[in-house]
Coordinates of C-alpha atoms in Angstrom, one line a residue:
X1 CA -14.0 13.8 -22.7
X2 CA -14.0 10.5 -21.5
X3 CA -10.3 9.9 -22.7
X4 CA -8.6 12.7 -20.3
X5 CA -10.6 11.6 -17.5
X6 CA -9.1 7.9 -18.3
X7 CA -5.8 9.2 -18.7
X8 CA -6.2 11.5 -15.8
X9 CA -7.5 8.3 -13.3
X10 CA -4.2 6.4 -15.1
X11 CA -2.1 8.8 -14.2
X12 CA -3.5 9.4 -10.5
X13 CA -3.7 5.5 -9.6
X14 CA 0.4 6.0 -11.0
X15 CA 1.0 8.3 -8.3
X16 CA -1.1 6.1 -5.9
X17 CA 1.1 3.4 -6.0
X18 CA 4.1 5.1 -6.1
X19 CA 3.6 6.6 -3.1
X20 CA 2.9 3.8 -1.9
X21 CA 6.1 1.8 -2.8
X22 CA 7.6 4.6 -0.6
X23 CA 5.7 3.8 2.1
X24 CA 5.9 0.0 2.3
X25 CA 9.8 0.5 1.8
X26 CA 10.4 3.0 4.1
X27 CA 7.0 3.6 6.8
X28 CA 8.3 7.0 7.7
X29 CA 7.1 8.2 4.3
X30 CA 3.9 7.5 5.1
X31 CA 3.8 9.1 8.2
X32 CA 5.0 11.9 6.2
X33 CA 2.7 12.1 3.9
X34 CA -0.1 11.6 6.0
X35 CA 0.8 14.4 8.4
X36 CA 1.4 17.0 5.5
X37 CA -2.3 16.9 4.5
X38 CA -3.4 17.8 7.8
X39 CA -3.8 21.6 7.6
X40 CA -7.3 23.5 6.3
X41 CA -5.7 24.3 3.1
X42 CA -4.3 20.7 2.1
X43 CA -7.7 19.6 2.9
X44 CA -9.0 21.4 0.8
X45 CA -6.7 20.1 -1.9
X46 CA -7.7 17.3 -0.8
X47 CA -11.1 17.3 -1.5
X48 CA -11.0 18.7 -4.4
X49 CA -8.5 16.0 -5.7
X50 CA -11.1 13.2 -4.5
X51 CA -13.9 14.7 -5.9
X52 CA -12.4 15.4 -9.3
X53 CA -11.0 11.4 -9.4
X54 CA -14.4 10.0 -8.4
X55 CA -16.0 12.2 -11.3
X56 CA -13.5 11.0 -13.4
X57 CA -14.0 7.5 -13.0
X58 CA -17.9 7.8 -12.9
X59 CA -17.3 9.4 -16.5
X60 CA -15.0 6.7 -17.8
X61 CA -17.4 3.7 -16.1
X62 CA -19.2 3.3 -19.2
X63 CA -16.1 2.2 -21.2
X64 CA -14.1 0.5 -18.6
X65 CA -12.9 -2.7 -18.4
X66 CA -14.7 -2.8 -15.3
X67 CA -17.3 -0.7 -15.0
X68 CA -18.9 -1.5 -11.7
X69 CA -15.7 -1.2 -10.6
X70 CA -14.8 1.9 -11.7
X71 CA -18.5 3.4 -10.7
X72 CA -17.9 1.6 -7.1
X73 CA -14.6 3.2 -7.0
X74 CA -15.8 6.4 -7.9
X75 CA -18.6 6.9 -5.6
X76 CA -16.2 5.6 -2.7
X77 CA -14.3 7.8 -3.9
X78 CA -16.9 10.9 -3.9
X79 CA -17.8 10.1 -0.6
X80 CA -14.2 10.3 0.4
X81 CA -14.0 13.6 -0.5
X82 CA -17.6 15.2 0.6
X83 CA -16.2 13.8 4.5
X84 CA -13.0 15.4 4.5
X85 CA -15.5 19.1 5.1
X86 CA -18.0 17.2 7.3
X87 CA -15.7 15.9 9.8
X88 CA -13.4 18.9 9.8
X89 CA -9.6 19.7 10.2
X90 CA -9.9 18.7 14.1
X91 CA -11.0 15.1 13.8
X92 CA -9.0 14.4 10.8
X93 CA -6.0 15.5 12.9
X94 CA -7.2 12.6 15.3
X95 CA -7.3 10.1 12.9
X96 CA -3.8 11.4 11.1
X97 CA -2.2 11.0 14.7
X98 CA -3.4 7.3 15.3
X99 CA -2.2 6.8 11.7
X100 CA 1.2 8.5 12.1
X101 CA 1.4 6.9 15.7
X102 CA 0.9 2.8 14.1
X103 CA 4.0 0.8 13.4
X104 CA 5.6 0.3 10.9
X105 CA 3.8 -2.8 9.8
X106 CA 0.7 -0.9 9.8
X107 CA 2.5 1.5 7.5
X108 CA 3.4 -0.6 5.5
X109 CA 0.1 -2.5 5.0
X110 CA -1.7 0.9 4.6
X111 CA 0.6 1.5 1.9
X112 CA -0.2 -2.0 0.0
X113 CA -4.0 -1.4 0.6
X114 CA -3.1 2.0 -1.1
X115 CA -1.2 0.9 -4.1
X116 CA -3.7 -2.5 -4.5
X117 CA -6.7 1.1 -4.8
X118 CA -4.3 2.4 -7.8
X119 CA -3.6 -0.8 -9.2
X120 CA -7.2 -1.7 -9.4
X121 CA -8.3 1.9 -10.7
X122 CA -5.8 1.4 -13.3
X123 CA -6.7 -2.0 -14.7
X124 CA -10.6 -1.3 -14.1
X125 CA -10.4 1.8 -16.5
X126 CA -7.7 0.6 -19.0

């Protein structure tokens, strides 16, 4: 069990930092991609997806590289995705505006802060 959920994390923090190479080249994307979340279903998705990585790295802490790491990651994670529902659609469409509405330095940062979370869920699990 513990090998999908590596491969799984592997293949999320993939994703992660693509995206993000998208953003930091071109800050658009990641105003973008922020804005399409931003609706109750996508939020849903969203938490969903956070919840399911966090349990997936808590399950493959014990044979990480890293495993405080991953555990760390994984409860930040967790607690990512149980907010998304307590702070609802309307104040995470505040927050997505200021996002969308930074320049596109911020983008870009935001996007290295993003791929720097894949890259380390990647080597703290592999």
């Amino acid at each position: 069990m513990a090998h999908g959920s590596a491969l799984f994390v592997v293949l999320f923090g993939i994703v992660i930092i693509s995206f993000s190479a998208f953003a930091i080249v071109n800050p658009d994307f990641m105003r973008r991609a922020v804005g399409y979340w931003v609706t109750p279903a996508r939020l849903a998705v969203a938490t969903a997806l956070r919840l399911s990585l966090g349990a997936a790295l808590l399950i493959v802490a014990v044979d990480a590289r890293l495993p405080a790491v991953a555990r760390g990651l994984g409860v930040l994670t967790i607690f990512g995705g149980l907010i998304i529902p307590v702070l609802g659609v309307q104040r995470i469409e505040a927050l997505a505006k200021r996002r969308i509405a930074g320049s596109d330095l911020s983008q870009r940062v935001w996007g290295a802060i993003a791929g720097a979370f894949g890259a380390l869920m990647i080597y703290a699990v592999t």
